PDB file of C-alpha atoms in Angstrom:
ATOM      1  CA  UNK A 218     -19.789  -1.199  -7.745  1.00 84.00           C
ATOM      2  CA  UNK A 219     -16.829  -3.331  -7.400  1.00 90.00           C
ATOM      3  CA  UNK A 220     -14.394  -1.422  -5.374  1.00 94.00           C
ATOM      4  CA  UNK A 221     -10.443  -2.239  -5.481  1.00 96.00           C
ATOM      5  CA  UNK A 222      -7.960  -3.803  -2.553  1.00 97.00           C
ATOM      6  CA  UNK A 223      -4.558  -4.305  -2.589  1.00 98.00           C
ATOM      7  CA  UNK A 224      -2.955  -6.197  -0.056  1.00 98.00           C
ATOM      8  CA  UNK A 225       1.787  -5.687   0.291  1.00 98.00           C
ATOM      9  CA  UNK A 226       2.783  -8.787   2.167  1.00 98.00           C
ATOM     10  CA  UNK A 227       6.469  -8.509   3.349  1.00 97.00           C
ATOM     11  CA  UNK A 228       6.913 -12.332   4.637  1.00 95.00           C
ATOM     12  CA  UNK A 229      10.530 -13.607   3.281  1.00 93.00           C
ATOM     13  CA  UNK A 230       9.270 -17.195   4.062  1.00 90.00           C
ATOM     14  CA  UNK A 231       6.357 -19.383   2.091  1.00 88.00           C
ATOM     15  CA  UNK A 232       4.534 -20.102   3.699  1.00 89.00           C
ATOM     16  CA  UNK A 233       4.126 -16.739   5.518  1.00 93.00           C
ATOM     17  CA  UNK A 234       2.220 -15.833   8.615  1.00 95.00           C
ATOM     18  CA  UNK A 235       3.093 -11.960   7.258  1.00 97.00           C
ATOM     19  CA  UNK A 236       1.131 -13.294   4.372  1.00 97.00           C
ATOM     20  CA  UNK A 237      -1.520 -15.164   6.200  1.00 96.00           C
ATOM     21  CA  UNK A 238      -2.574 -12.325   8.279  1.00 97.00           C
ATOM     22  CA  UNK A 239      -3.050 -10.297   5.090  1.00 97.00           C
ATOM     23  CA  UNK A 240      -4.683 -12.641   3.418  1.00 97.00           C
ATOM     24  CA  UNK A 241      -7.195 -13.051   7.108  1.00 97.00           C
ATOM     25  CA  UNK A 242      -7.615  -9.258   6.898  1.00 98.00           C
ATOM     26  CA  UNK A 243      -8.313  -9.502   2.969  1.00 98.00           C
ATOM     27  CA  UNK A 244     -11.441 -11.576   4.005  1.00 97.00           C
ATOM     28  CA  UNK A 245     -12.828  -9.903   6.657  1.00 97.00           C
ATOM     29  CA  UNK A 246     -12.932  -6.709   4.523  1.00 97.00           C
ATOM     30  CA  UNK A 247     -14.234  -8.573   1.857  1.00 97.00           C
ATOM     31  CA  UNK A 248     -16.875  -9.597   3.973  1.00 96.00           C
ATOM     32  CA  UNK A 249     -17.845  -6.708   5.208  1.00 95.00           C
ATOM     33  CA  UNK A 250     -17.793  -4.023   1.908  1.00 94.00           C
ATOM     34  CA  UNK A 251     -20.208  -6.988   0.719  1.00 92.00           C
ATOM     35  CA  UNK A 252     -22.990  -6.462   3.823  1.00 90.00           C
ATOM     36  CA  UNK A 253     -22.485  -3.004   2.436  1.00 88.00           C
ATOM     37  CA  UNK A 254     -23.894  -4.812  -0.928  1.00 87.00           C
ATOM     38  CA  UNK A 255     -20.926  -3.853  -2.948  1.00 91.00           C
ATOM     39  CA  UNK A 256     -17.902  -6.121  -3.889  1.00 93.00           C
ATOM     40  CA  UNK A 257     -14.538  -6.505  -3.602  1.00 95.00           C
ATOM     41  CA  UNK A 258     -11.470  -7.224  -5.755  1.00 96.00           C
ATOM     42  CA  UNK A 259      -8.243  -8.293  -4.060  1.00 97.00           C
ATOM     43  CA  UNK A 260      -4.924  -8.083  -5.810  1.00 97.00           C
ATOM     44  CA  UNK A 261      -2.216  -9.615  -3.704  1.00 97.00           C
ATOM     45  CA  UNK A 262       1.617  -8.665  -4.305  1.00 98.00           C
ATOM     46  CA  UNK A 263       4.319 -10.542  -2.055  1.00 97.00           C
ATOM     47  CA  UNK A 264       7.708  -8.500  -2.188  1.00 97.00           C
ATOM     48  CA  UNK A 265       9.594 -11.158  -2.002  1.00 97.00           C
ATOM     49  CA  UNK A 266       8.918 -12.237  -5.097  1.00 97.00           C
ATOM     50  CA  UNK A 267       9.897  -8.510  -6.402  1.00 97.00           C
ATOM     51  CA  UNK A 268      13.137  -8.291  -4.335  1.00 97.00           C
ATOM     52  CA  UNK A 269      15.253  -8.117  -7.978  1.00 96.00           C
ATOM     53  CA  UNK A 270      13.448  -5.970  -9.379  1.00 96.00           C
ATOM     54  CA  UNK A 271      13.208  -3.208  -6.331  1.00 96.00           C
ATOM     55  CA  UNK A 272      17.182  -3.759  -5.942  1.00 95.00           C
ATOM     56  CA  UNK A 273      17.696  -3.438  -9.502  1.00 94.00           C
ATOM     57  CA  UNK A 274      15.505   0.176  -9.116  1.00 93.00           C
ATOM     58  CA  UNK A 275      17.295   1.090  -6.195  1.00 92.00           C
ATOM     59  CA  UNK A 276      20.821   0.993  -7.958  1.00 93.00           C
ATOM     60  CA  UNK A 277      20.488   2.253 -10.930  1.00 90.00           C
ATOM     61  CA  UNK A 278      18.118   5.287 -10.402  1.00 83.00           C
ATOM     62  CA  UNK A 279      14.911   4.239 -10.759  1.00 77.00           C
ATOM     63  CA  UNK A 280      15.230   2.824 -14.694  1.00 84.00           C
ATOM     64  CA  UNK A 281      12.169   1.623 -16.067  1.00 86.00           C
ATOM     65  CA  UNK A 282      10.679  -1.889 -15.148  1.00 92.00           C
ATOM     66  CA  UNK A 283       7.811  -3.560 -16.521  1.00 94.00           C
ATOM     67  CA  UNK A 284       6.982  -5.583 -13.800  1.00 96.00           C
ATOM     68  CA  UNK A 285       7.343  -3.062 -11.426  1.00 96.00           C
ATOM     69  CA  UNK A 286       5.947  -0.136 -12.997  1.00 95.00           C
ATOM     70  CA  UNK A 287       2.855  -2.073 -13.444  1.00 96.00           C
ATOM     71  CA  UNK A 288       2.942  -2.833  -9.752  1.00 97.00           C
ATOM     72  CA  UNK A 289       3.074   0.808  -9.217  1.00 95.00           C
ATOM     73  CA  UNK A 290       0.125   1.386 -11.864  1.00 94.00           C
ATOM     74  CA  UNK A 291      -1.908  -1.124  -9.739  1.00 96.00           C
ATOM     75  CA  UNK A 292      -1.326  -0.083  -6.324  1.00 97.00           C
ATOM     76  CA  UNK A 293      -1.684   3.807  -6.861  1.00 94.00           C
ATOM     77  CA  UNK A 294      -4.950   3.264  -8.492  1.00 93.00           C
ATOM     78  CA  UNK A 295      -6.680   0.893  -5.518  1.00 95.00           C
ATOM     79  CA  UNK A 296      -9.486   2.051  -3.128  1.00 95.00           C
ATOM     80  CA  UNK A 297      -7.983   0.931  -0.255  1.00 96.00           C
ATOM     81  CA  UNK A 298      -4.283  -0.824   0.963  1.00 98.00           C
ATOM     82  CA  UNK A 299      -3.217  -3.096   3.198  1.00 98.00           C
ATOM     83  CA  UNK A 300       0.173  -3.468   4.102  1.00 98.00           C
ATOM     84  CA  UNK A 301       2.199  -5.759   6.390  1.00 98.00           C
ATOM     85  CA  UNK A 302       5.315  -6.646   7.989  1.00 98.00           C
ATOM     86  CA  UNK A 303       7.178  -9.126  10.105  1.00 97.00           C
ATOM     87  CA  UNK A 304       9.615  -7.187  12.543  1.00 97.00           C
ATOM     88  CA  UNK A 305      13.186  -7.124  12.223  1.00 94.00           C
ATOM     89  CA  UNK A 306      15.695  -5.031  14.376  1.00 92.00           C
ATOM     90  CA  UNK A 307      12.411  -3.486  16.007  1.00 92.00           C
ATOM     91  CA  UNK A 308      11.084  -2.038  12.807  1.00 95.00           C
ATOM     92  CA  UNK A 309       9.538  -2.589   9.157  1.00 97.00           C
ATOM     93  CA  UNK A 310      11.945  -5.408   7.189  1.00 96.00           C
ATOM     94  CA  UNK A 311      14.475  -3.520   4.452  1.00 96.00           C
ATOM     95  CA  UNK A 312      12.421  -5.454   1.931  1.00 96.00           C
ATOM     96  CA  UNK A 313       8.919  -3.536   2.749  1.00 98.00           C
ATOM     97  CA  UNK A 314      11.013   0.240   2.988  1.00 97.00           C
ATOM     98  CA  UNK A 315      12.235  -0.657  -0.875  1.00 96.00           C
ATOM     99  CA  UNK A 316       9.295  -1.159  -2.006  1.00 97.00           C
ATOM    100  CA  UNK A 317       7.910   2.481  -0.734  1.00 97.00           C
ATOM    101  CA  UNK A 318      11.194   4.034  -1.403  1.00 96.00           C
ATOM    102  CA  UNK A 319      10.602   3.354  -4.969  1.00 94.00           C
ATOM    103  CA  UNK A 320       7.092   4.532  -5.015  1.00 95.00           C
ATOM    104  CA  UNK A 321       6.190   8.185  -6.488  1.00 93.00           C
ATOM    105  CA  UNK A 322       5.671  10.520  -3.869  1.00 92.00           C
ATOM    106  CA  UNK A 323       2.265  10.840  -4.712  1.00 94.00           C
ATOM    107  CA  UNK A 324       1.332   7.595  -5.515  1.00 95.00           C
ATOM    108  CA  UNK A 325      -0.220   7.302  -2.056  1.00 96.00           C
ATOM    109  CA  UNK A 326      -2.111  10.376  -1.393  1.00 94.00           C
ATOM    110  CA  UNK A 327      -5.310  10.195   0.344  1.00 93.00           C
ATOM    111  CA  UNK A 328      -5.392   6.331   0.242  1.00 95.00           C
ATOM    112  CA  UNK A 329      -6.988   4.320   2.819  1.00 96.00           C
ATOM    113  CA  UNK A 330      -4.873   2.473   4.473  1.00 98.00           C
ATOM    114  CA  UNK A 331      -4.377  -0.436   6.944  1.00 98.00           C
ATOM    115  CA  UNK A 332      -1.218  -1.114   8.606  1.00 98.00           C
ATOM    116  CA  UNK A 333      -0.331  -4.308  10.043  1.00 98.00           C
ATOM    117  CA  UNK A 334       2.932  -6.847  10.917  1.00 98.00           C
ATOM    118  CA  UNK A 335       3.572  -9.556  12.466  1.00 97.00           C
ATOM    119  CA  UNK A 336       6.258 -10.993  14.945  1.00 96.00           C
ATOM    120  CA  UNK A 337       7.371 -13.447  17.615  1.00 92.00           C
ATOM    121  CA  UNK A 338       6.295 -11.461  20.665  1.00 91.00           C
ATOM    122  CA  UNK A 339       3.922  -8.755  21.563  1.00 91.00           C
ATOM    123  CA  UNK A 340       6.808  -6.797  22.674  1.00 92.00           C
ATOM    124  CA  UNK A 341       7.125  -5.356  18.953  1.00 94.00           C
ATOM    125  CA  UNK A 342       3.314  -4.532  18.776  1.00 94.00           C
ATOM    126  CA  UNK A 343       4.424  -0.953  18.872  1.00 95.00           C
ATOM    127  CA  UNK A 344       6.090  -0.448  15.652  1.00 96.00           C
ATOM    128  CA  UNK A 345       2.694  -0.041  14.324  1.00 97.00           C
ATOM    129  CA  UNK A 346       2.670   3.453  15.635  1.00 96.00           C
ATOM    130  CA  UNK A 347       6.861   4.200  15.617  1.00 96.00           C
ATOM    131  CA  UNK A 348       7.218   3.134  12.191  1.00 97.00           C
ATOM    132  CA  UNK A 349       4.767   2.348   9.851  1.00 98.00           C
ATOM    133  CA  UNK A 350       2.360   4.799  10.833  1.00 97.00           C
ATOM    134  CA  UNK A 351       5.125   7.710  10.312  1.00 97.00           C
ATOM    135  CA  UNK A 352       6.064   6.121   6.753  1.00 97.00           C
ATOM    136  CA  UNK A 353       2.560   6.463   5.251  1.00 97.00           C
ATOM    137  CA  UNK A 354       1.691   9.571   6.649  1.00 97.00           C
ATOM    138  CA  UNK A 355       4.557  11.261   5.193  1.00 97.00           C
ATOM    139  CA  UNK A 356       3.482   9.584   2.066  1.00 96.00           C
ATOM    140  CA  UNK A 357       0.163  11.395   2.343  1.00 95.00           C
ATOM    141  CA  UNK A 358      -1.644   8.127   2.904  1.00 96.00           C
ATOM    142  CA  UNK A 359      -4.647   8.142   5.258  1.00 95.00           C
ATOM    143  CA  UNK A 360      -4.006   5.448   8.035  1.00 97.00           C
ATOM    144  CA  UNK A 361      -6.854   4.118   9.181  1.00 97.00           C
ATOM    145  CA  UNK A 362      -6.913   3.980  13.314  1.00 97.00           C
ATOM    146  CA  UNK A 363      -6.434   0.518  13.779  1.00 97.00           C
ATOM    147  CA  UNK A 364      -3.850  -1.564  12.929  1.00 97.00           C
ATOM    148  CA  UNK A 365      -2.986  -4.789  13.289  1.00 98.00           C
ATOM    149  CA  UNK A 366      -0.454  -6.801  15.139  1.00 97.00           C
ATOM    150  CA  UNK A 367       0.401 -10.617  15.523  1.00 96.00           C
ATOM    151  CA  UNK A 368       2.440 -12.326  17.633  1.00 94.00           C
ATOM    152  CA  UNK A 369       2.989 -16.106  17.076  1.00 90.00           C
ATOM    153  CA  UNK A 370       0.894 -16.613  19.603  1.00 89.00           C
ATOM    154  CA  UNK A 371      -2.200 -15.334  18.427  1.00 91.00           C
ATOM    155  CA  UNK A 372      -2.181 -17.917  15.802  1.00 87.00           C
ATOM    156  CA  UNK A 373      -2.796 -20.295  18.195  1.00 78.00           C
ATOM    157  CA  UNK A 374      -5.562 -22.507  19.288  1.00 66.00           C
ATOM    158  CA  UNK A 375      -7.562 -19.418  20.664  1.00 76.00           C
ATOM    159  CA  UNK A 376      -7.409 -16.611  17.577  1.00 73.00           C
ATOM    160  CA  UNK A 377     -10.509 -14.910  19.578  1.00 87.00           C
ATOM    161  CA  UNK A 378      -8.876 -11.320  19.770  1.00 90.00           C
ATOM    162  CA  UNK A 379      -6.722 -11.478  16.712  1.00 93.00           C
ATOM    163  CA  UNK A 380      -9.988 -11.802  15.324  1.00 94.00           C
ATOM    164  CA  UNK A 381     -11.779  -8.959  16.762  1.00 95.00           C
ATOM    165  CA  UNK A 382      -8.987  -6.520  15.660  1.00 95.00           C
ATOM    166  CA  UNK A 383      -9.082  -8.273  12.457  1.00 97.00           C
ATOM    167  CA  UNK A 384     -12.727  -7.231  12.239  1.00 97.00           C
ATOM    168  CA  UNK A 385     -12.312  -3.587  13.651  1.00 97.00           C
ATOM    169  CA  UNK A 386      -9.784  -2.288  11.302  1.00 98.00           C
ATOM    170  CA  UNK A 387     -11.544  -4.304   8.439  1.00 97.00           C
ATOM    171  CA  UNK A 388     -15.057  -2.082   9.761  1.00 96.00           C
ATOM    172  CA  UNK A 389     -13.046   0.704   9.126  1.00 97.00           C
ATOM    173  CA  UNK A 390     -11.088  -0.082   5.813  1.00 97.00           C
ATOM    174  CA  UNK A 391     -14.404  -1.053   4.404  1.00 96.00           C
ATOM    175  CA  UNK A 392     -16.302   1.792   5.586  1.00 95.00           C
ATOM    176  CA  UNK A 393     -13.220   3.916   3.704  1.00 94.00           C
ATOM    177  CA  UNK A 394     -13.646   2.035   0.786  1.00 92.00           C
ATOM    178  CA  UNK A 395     -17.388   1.975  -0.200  1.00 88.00           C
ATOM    179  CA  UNK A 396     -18.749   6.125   1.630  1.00 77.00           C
ATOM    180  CA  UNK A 397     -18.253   7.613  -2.296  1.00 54.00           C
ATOM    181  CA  UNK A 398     -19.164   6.946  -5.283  1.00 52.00           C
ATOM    182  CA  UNK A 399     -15.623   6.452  -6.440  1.00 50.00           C
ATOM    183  CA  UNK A 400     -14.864   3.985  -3.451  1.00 44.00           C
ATOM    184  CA  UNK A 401     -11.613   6.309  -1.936  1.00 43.00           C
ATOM    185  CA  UNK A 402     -12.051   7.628   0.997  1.00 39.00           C
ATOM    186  CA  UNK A 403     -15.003   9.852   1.197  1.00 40.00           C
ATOM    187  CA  UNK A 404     -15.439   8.653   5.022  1.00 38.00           C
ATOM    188  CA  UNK A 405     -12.542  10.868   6.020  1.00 38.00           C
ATOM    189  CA  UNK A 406     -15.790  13.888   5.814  1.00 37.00           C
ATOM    190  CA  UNK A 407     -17.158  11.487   9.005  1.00 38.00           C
ATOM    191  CA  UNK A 408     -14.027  12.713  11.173  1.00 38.00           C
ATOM    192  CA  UNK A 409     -11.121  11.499   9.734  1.00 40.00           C
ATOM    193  CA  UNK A 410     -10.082  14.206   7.525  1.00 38.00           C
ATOM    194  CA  UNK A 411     -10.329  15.563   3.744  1.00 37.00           C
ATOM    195  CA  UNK A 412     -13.159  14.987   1.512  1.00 38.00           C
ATOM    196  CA  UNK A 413     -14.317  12.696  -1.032  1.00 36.00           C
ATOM    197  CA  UNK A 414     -11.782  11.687  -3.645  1.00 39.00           C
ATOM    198  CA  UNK A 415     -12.929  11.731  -7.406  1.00 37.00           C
ATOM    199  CA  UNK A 416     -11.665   8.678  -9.608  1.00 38.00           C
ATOM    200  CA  UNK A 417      -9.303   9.449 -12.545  1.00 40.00           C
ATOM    201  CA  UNK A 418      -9.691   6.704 -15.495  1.00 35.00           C
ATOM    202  CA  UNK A 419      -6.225   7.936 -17.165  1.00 37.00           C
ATOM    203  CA  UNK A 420      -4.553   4.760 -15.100  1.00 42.00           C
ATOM    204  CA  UNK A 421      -1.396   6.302 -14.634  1.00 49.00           C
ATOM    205  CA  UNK A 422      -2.550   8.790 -11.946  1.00 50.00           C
ATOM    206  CA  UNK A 423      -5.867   9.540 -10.117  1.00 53.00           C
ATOM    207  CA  UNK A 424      -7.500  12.528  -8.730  1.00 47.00           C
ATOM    208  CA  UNK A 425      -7.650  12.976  -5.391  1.00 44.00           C
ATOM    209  CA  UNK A 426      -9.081  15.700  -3.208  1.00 44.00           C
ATOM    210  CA  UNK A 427      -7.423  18.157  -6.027  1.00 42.00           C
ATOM    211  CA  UNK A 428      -4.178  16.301  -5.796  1.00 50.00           C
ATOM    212  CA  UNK A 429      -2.850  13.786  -8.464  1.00 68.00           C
ATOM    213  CA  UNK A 430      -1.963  10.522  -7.258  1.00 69.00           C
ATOM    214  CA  UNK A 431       0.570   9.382  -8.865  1.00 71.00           C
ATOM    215  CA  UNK A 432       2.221   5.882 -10.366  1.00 72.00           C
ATOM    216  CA  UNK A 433       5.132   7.268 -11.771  1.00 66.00           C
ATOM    217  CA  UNK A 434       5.853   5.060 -14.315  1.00 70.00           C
ATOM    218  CA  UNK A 435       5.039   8.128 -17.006  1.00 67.00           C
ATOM    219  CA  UNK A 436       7.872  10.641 -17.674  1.00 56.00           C
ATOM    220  CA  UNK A 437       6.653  14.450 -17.131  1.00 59.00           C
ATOM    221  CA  UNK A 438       7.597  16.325 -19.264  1.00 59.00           C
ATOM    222  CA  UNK A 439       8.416  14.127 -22.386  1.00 65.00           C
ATOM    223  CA  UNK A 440      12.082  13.689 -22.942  1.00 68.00           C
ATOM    224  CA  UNK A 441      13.348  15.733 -25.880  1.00 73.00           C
ATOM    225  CA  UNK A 442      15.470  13.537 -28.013  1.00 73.00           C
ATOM    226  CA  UNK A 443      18.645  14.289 -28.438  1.00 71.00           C
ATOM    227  CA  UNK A 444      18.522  15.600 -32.786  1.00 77.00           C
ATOM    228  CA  UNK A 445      17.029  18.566 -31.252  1.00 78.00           C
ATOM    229  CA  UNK A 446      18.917  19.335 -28.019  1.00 73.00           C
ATOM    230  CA  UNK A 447      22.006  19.269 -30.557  1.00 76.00           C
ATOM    231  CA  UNK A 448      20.138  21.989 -33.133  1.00 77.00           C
ATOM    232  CA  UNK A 449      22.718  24.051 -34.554  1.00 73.00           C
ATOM    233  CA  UNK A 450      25.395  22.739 -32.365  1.00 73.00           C
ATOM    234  CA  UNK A 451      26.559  19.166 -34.564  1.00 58.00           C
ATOM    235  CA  UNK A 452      28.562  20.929 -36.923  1.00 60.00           C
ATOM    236  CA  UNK A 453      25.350  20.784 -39.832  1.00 55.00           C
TER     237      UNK A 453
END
């Protein structure tokens, strides 16, 4: 079974270290659903190159976007996230809260996922836990215990313990991603939390531990056009 990751890289620069460490953590979970003997696809989405479209979406009410409502269809049906950050002002970049802002409410419950972010000292390393970790878990996300901070430092000549928390909180992304049959979640039974999560083919939305995760990019109810609001009252 092929099981689905998305990786949300925040990095305003190209290239990124933001980017880079995503792309490091991509791997390592990669290679580690595969000693499962399952596989991994990797869908990559750099905000920066959406930062148009989410301003667009955040001024006019949330109109309709193709590109972005098929960024929402994509990430609300993965089997597991990854999202990171450089720090600015001490917290998440404006950039990275648009881009959840603009997400359904529900297009993140019960989702795996793996926080990290990046920065120019280890100073920051807490807004893992002050700020990301909050945003998620008020998105009904499941954050997975380890995330993953790096200073510019650690991607220097010795990457030795950037790679073993690389490797730790790709164990446990992995582990997330392949314990059901459907590939969300069903390790949350092993101590973590709900049960497993059924898979929802629809594409818009996805079941999940009786929830519905949603994408929505689907107005609920339909809209009722406007010949038959106006029924009796257009002078007919």
């Amino acid at each position: 079974m092929t099981r689905h990751l998305v990786v949300i890289a925040a990095g305003l620069s190209n290239p990124s270290t933001t980017s880079l460490l995503g792309e490091r953590i991509a791997d390592a979970v990669t290679a580690q659903v595969g000693g499962r003997g399952e596989s991994v696809s990797v869908e990559y989405i750099e905000l920066r190159d959406l930062a148009v479209n989410l301003a667009h979406a955040m001024t006019t009410g949330g109109l309709p976007d193709p590109v972005l409502d098929q960024v929402k269809r994509t990430v609300s049906a993965a089997d597991g996230l990854i999202a990171v950050t450089p720090v600015f002002k001490a917290s998440y970049t404006g950039l990275f809260k648009s881009f959840f802002d603009v997400l359904d409410q529900d297009a993140l419950v019960d989702m795996p996922v793996l926080i990290g972010a990046t920065a120019g000292t280890p100073r920051h390393s807490l807004v893992l836990d002050y700020a990301l970790r909050p945003l998620f878990t008020y998105m009904h996300a499941t954050v997975l215990p380890t995330g993953v901070f790096a200073a510019t430092e650690d991607f220097g000549a010795d990457g030795s313990e950037l790679e073993r928390r690389i490797n730790r909180a790709a164990g446990e992304l992995a582990t997330a991603m392949v314990s059901t049959q459907t590939g969300v979640a069903g390790f949350m039974q092993e101590g973590l939390g709900a049960g497993p999560v059924p898979a929802d083919q629809g594409g818009a939305s996805s079941s999940v531990g009786g929830a519905r995760r949603q994408s929505g990019t689907e107005l609920k109810p339909a809209v009722t056009d406007f010949t038959t609001l106006l029924r009796g009252h257009d002078g007919s």
